[in-house]
Tab-separated table of C-alpha atoms in Angstrom:
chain	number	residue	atom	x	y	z
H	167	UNK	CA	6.407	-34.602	-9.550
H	168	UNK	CA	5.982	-32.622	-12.746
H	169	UNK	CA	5.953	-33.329	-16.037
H	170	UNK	CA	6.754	-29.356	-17.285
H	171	UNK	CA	9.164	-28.177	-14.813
H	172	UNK	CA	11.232	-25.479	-17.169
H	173	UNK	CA	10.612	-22.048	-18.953
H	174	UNK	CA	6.803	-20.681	-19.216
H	175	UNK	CA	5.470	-23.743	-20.441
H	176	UNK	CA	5.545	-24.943	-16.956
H	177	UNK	CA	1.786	-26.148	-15.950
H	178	UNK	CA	0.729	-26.051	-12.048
H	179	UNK	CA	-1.715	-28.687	-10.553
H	180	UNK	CA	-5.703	-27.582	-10.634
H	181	UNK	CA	-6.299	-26.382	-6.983
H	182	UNK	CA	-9.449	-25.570	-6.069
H	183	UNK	CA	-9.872	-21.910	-4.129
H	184	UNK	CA	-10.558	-21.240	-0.731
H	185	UNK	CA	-10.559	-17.791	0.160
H	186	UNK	CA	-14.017	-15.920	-0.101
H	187	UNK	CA	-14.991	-13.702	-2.908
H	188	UNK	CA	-15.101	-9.573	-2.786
H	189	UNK	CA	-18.140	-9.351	-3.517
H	190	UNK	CA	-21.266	-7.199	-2.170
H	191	UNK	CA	-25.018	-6.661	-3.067
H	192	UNK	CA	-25.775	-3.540	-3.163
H	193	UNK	CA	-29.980	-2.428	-2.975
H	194	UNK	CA	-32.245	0.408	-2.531
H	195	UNK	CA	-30.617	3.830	-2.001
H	196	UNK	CA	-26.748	2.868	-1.951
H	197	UNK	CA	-27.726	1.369	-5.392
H	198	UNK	CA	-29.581	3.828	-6.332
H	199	UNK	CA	-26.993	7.043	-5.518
H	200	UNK	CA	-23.879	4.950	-7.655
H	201	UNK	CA	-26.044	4.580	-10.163
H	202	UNK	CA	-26.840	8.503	-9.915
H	203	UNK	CA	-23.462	9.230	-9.833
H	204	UNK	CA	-22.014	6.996	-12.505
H	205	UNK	CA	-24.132	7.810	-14.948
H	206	UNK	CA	-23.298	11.605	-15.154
H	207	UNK	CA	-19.602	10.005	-15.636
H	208	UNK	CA	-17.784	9.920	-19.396
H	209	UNK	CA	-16.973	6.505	-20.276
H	210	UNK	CA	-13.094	6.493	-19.735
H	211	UNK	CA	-13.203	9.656	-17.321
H	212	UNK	CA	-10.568	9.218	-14.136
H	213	UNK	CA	-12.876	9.421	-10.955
H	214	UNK	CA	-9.799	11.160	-9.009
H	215	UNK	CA	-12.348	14.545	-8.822
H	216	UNK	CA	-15.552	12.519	-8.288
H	217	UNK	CA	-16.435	12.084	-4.863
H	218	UNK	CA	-17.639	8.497	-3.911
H	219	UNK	CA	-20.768	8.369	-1.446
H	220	UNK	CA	-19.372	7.001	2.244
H	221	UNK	CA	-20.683	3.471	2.249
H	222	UNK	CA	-18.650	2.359	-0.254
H	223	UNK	CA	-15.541	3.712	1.923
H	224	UNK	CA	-13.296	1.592	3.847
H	225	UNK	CA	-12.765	3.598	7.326
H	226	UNK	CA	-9.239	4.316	7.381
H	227	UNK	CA	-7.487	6.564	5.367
H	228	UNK	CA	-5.084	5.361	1.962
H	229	UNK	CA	-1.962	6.036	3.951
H	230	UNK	CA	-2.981	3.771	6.593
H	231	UNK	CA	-3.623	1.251	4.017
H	232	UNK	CA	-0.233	0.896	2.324
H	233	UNK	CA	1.089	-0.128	6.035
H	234	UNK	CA	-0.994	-3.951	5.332
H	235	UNK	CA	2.470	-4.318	2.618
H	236	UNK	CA	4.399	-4.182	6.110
H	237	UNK	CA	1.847	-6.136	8.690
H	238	UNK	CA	4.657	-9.417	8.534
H	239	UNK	CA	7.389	-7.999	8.948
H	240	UNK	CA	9.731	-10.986	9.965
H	241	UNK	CA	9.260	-11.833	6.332
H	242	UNK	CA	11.070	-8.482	5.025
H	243	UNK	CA	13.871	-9.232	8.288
H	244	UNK	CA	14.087	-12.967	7.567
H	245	UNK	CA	15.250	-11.376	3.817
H	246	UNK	CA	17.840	-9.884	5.785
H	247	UNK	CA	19.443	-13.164	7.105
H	248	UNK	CA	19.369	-15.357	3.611
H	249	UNK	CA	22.514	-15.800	2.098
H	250	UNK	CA	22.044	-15.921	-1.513
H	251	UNK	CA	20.905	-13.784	-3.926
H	252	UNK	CA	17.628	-16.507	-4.848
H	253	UNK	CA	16.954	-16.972	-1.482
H	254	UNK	CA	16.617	-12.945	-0.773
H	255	UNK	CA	14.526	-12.594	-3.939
H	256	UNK	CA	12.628	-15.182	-3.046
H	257	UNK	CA	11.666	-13.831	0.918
H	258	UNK	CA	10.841	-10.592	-1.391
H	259	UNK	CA	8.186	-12.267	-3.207
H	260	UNK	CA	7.219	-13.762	-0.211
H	261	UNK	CA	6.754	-10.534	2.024
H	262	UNK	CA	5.241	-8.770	-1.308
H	263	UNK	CA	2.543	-11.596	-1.290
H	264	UNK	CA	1.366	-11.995	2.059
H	265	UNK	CA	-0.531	-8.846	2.653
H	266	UNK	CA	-2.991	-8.802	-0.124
H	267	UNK	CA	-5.424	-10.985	1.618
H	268	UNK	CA	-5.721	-7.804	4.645
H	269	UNK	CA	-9.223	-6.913	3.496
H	270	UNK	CA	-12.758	-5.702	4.596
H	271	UNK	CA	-15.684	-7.429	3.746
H	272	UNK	CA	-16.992	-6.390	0.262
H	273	UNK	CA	-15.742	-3.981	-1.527
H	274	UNK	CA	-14.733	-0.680	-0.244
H	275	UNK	CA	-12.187	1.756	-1.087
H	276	UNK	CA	-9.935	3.830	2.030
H	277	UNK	CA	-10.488	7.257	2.304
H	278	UNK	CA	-9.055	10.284	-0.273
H	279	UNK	CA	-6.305	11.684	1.684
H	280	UNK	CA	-6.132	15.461	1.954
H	281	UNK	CA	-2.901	17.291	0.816
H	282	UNK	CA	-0.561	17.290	3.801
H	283	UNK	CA	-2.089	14.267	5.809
H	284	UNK	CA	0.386	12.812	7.320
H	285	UNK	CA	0.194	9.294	8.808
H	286	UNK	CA	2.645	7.698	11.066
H	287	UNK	CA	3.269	4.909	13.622
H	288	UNK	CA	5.988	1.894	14.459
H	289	UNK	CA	6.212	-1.532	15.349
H	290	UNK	CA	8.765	-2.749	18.473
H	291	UNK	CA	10.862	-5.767	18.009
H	292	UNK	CA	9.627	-6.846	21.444
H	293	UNK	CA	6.109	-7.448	20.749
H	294	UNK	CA	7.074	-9.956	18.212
H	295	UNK	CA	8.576	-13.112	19.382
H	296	UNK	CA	9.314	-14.362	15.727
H	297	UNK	CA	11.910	-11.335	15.166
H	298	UNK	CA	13.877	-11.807	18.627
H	299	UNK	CA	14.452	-15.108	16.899
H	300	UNK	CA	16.449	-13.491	14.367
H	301	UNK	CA	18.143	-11.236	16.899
H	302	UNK	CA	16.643	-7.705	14.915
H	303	UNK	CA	17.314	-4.682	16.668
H	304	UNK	CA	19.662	-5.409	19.884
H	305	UNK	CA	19.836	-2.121	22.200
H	306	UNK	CA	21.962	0.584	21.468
H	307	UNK	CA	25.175	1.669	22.820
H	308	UNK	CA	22.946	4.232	24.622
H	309	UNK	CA	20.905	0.893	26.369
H	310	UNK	CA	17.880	3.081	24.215
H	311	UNK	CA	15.587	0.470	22.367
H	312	UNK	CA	15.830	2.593	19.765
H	313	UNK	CA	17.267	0.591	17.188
H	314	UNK	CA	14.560	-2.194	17.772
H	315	UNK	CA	11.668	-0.274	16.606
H	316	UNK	CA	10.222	-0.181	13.108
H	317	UNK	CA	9.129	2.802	11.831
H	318	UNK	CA	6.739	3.990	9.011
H	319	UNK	CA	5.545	7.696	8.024
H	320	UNK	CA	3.160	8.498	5.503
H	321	UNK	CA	2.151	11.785	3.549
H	322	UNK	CA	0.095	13.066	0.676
H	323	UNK	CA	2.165	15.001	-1.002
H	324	UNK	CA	0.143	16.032	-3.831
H	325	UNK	CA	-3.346	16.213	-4.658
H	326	UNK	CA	-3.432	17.009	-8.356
H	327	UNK	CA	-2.881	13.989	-9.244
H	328	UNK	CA	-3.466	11.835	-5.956
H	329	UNK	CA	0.419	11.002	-4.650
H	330	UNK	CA	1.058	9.460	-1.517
H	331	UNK	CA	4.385	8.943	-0.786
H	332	UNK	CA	5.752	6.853	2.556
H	333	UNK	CA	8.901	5.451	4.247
H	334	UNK	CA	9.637	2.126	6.607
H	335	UNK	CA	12.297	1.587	8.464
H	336	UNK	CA	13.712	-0.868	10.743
H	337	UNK	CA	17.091	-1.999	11.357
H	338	UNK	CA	19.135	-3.318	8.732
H	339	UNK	CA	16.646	-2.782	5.890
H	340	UNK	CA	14.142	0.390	4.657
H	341	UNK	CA	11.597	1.069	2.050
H	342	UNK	CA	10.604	3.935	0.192
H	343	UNK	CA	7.769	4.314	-2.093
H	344	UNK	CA	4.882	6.223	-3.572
H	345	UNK	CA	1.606	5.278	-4.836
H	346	UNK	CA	-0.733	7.571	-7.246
H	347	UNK	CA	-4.210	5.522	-8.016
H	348	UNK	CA	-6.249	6.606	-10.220
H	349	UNK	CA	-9.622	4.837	-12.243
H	350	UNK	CA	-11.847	5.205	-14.696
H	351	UNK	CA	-15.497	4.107	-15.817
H	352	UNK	CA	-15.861	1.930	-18.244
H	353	UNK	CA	-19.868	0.549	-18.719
H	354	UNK	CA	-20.108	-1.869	-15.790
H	355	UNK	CA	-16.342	-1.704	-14.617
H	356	UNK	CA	-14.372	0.953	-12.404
H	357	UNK	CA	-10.329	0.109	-13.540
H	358	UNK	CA	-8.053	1.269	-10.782
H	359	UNK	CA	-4.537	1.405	-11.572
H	360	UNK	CA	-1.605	1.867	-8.804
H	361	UNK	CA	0.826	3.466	-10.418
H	362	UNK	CA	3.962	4.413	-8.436
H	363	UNK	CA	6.457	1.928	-6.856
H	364	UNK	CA	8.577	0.728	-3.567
H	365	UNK	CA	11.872	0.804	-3.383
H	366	UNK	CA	13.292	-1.788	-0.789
H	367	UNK	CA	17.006	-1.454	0.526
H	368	UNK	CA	18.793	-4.447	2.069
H	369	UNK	CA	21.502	-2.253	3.424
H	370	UNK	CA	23.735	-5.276	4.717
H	371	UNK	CA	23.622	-6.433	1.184
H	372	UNK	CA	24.267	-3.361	-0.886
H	373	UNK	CA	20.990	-3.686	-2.633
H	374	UNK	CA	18.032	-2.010	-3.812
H	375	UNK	CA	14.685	-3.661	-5.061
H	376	UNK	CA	12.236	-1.967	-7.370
H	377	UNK	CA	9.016	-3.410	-6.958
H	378	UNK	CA	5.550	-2.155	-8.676
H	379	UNK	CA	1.968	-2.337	-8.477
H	380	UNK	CA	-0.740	-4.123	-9.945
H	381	UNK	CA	-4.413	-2.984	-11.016
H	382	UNK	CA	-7.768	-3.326	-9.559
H	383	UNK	CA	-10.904	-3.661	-11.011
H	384	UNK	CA	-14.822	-3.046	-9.526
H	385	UNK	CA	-16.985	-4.653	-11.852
H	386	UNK	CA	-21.231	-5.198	-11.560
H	387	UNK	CA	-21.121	-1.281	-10.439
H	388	UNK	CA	-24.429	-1.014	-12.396
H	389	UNK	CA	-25.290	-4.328	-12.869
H	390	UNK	CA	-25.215	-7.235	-11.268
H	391	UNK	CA	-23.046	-8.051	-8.214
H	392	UNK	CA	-20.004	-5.513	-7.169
H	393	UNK	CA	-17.105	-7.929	-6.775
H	394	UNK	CA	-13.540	-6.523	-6.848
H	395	UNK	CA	-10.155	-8.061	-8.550
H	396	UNK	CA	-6.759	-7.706	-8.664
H	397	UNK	CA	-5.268	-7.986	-11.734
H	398	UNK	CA	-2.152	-7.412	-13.756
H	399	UNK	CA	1.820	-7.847	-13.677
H	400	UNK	CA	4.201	-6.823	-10.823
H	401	UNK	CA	7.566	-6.957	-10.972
H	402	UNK	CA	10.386	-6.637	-8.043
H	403	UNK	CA	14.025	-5.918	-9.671
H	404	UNK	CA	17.075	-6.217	-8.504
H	405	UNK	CA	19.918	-4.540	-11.382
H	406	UNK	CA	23.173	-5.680	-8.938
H	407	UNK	CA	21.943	-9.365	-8.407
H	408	UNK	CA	20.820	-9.462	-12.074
H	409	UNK	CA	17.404	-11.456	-10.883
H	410	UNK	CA	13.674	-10.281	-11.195
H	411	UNK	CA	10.490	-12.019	-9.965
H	412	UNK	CA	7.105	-11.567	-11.559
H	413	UNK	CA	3.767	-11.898	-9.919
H	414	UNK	CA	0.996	-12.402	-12.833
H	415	UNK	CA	-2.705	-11.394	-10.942
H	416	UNK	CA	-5.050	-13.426	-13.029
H	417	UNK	CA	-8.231	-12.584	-13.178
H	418	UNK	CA	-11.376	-14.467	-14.567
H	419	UNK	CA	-13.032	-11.768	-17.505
H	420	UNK	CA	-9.064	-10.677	-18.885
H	421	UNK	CA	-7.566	-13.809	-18.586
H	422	UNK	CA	-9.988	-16.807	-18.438
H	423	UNK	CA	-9.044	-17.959	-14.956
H	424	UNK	CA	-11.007	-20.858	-13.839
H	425	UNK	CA	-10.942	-19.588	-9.920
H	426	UNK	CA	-11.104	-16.339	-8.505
H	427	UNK	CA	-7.714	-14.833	-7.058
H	428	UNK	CA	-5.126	-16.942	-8.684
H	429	UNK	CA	-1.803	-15.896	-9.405
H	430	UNK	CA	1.262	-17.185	-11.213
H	431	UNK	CA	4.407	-16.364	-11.052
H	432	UNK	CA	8.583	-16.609	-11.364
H	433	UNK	CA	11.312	-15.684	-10.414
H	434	UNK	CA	14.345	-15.695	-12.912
H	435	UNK	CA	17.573	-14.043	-14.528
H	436	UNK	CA	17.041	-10.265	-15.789
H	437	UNK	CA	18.953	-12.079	-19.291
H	438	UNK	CA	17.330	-15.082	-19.070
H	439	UNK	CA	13.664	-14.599	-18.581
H	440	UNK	CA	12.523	-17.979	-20.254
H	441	UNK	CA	14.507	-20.182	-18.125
H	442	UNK	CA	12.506	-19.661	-14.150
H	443	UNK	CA	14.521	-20.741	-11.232
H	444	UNK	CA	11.039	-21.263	-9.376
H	445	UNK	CA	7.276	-20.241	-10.339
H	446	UNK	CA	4.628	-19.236	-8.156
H	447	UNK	CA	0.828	-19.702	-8.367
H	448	UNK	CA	-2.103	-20.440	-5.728
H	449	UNK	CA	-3.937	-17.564	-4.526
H	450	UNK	CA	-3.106	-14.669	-3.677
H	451	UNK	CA	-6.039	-15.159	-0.268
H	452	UNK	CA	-5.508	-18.343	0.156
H	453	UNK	CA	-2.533	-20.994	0.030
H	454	UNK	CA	0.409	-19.857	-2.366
H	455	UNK	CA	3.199	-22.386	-3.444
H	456	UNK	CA	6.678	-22.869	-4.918
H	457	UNK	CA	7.904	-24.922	-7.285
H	458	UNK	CA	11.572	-25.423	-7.963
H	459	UNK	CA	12.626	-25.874	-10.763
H	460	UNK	CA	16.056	-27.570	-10.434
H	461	UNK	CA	14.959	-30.066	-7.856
H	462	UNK	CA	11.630	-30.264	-9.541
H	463	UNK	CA	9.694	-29.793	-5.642
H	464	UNK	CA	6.910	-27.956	-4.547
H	465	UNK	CA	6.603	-26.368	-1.025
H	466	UNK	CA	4.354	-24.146	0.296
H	467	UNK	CA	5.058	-20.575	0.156
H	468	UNK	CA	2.520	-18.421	1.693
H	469	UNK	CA	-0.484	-20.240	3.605
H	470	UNK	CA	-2.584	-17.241	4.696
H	471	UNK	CA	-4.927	-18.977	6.648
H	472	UNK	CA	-1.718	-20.689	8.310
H	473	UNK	CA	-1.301	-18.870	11.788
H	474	UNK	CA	1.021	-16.811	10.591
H	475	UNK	CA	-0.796	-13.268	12.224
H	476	UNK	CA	-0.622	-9.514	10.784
H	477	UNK	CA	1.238	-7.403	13.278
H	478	UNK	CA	-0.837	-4.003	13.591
H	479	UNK	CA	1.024	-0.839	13.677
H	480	UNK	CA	1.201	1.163	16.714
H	481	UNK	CA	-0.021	4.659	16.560
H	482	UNK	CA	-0.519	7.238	19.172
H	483	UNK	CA	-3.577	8.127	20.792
H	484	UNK	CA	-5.953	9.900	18.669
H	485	UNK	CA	-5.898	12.851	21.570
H	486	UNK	CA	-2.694	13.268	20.854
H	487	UNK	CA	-2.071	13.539	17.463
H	488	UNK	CA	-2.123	16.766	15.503
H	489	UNK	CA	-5.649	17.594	13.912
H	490	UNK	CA	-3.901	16.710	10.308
H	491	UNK	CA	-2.778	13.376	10.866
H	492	UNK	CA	-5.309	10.622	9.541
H	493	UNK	CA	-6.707	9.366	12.440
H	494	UNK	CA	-7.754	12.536	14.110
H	495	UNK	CA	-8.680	14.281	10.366
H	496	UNK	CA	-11.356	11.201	9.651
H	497	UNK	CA	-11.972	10.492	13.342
H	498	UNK	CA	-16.048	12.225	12.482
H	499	UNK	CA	-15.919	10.402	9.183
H	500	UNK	CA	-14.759	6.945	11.075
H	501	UNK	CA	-17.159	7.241	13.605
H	502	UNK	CA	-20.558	7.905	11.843
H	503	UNK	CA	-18.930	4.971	9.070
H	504	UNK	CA	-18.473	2.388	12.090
H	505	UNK	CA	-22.242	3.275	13.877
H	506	UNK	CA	-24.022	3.030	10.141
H	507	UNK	CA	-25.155	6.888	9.656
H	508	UNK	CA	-23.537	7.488	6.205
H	509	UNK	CA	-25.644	10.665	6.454
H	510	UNK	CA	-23.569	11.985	8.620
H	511	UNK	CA	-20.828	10.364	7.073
H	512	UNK	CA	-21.097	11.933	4.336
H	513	UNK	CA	-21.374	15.496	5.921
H	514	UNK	CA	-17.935	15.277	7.701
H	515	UNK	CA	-16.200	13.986	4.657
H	516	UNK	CA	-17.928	16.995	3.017
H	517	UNK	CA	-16.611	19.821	5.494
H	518	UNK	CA	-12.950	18.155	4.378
H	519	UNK	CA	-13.133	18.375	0.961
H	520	UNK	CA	-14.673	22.406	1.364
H	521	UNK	CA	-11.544	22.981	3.900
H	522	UNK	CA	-9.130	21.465	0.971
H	523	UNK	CA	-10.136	23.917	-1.845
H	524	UNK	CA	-10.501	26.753	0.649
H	525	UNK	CA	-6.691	25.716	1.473
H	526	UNK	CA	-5.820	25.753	-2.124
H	527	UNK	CA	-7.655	28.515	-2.923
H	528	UNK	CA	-5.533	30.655	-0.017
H	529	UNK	CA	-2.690	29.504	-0.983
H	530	UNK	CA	-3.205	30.775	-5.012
H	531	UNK	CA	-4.241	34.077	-3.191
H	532	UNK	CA	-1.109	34.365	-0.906
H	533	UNK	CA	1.063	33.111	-4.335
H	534	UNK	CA	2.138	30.468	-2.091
H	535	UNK	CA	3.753	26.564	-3.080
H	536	UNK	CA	2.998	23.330	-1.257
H	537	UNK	CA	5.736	22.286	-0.055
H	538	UNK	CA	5.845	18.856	1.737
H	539	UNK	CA	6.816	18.023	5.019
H	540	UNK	CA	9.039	14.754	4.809
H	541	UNK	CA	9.588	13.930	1.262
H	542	UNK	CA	11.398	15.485	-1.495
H	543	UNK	CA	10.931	14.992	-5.080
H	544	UNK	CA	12.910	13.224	-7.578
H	545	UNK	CA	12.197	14.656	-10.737
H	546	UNK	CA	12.059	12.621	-14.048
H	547	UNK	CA	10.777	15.221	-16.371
H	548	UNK	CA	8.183	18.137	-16.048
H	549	UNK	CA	5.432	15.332	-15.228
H	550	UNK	CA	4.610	15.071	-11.678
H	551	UNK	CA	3.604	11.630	-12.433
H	552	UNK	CA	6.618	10.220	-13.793
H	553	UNK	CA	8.779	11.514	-10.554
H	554	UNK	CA	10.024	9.271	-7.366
H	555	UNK	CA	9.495	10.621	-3.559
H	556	UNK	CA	12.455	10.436	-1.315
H	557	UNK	CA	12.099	10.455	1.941
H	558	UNK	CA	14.474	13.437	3.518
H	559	UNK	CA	16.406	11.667	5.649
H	560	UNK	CA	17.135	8.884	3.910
H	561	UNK	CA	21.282	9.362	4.486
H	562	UNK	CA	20.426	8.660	7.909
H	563	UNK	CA	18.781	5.652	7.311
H	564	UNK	CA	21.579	4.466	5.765
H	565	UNK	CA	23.661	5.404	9.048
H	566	UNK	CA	22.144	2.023	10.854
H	567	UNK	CA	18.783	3.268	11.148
H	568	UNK	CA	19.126	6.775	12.974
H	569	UNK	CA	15.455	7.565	11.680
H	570	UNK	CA	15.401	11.888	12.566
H	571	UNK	CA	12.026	11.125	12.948
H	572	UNK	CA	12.620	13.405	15.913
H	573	UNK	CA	15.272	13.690	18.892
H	574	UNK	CA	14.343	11.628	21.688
H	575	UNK	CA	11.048	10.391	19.861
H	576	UNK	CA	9.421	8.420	17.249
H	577	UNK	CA	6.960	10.897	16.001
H	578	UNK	CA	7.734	13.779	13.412
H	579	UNK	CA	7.963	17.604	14.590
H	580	UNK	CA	5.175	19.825	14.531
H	581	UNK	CA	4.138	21.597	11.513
H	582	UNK	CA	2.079	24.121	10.549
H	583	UNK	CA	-1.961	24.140	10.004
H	584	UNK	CA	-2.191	27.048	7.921
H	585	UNK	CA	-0.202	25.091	5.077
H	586	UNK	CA	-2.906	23.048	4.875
H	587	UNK	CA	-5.984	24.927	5.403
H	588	UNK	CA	-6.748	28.896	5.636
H	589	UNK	CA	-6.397	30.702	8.765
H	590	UNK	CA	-9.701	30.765	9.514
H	591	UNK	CA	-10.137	27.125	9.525
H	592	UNK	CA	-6.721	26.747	11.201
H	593	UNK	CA	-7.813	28.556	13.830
H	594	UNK	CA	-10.610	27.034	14.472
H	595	UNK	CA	-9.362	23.523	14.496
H	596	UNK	CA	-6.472	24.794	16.859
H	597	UNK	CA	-9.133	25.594	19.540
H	598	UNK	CA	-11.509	22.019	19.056
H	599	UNK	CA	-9.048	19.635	16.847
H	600	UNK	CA	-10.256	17.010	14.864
H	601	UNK	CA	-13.903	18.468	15.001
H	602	UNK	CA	-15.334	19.258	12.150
């Protein structure tokens, strides 16, 4: 079927691409304020402290975002059930790939979240057909259903720089990571780089998988059309199976990629890195496919356009939550966003950001540390940056998934406001929450 079909000199067939473009036209005043804003910005200068005007915001918050990695999640399960080490890597890749195409129309970035947001929610086993196929989750000895829900909690647990650190959980398998964007201006472009990681354990299997992040680029921000790309080298690692697969994001200005979106990719032995067991390419939006090498095959591996639907998490009612968690701390943001008044928008997102230095402000006052609420640090250094986020009960998610997320419950304990905020503004959002 193919004349290359070992090491990187392996050459996939020309397929044309599918998907649509990120791309947006922007005119008259949104133009007009970037502009304004960019060009008080140092070439090279990260944007973490700049504050981005509200129609180029996506309305959901960051820690909402990093739950599209987990909207298949018979892919991570089905990992769960393969009985060789290639086959598990492979269902990796597979599951690592298929959210990337979860996008709004043009290009917009999620929300900034505050230090101390806290986003949760959780997926049940019985709202998706394609996992009581694989029998994930049966009842507990209790007859509880605990052990067939999926669980994910998010928090930012620094601000200085941007961390976000999260934690997903179902039965059998659970993943903790943190991500800490961050971007710069350079002339036309806006570089975003993802730096952190995910750290998946098959706990069946005795394994852990490191996996990181690639970049993302804005370009046109001045000029031209605003179209957004992915771009760079991921990796997901696994030291006790000795096997790593590699995700290359091409994109057209770095790497001379005839179509928009492509990736390439392999999967291969940690000591042998020139000989691939398989490669990857297609797009990452459209269809993907496999090649093996040994049989010298190609299969499809990801179609996303092929019925295979994004489960949404499950979250409680806005009414309910506490004023801090995402939904109900944007909720005036999301609103004015959704009905087109980025006026107004803009004025909510502004009495969040005053509340956030008043908070830090009282806290440097009281001599007081952040502390988070559900992760701990795992320091690597005196660099904040170069440190990993565990999540604290992590030994009991080794214990066949007894989350702690709370007795009886699938949402974290209270905590409290004033952490956050100072006591005026805790008080204040104690007697209307979420208003601002």
């Amino acid at each position: 079927m193919f004349g290359l079909s070992r090491g990187s000199s392996f050459k996939p067939p020309k397929r044309k691409h599918r998907g649509s473009k990120d791309e947006e036209v922007l005119e008259g005043q949104p133009k007009s304020l970037l502009m304004q804003m960019l060009k008080q910005v140092k070439p090279g200068l990260e944007l973490s402290k700049i504050p981005f005007p509200a129609f180029v915001l996506e309305p959901r918050s960051l820690l909402d975002k990093v739950t599209d990695f987990f909207k298949f999640p018979d892919l991570i399960f089905e990992t769960i059930q393969q009985k060789t080490p290639e086959q598990r890597m492979l269902y990796l890749m597979k599951w690592f790939m298929s959210g990337w195409h979860l996008r709004p129309k043009g290009v917009k970035k999620p929300y900034n979240p505050v230090l101390g947001e806290v986003f949760s929610g959780q997926w049940d086993v019985n709202d998706m057909p394609n996992l009581a196929d694989l029998h994930i989750g049966e009842s507990g000895s209790d007859g509880s259903d605990a052990s067939k829900k999926i669980f994910y909690v998010a928090e930012q647990v620094s601000h200085h720089p941007p961390i976000s650190a999260f934690m997903f959980a179902g039965p059998g398998v659970s993943v903790e990571g943190h991500v800490y964007p961050h971007s710069t201006f350079q002339v036309n472009t806006i570089k975003g780089k993802m730096d952190g990681m995910f750290r998946i354990y098959l706990h069946e299997h005795d394994e852990m998988y490191v996996v990181t992040l690639p970049n993302f680029y804005v370009r046109g921000v001045l000029m031209g059309t605003i179209q957004q790309e992915i771009g760079g080298e991921c990796t997901l690692t696994c030291k006790k199976t000795g096997l790593e697969g590699e995700i290359d994001f091409r994109t057209k200005s770095m790497f001379g990629s005839d179509e928009h979106n492509e990736i390439r990719g392999k999967m291969y032995k940690i000591n042998d890195p020139k000989s691939p067991m398989y490669h990857i390419y297609g797009f990452w939006d459209d269809i993907m496919y496999m090649h093996n090498v040994e049989k010298n095959e190609e299969s499809v591996f990801f179609d996303c356009h092929g019925g295979h639907k994004p489960a949404a998490i499950k979250t409680r009612p806005v009414d309910e939550q506490e004023y801090y968690e995402s939904q109900k701390l944007w909720q005036d943001v999301t609103a004015a966003i959704v009905t087109g008044d980025m006026d107004k928008a803009t004025d909510a997102k502004t009495v969040l950001e005053d509340r956030q230095r008043r908070g830090v402000k009282h806290r440097k006052e009281e001599g007081k540390e952040w502390a988070p609420r559900f992760f701990e640090p795992v320091k690597h250094g005196d660099n904040m940056k170069n440190w990993e986020w565990r999540y604290k009960y992590s030994d009991s998610l080794m214990n066949n998934g007894d989350t702690k997320i709370a007795p009886g419950s699938w949402y974290p304990p209270p905590a409290h406001a004033d952490s956050m905020f100072d006591p005026g503004d805790s008080k204040e959002l104690e007697k209307t929450p979420g208003s601002s």
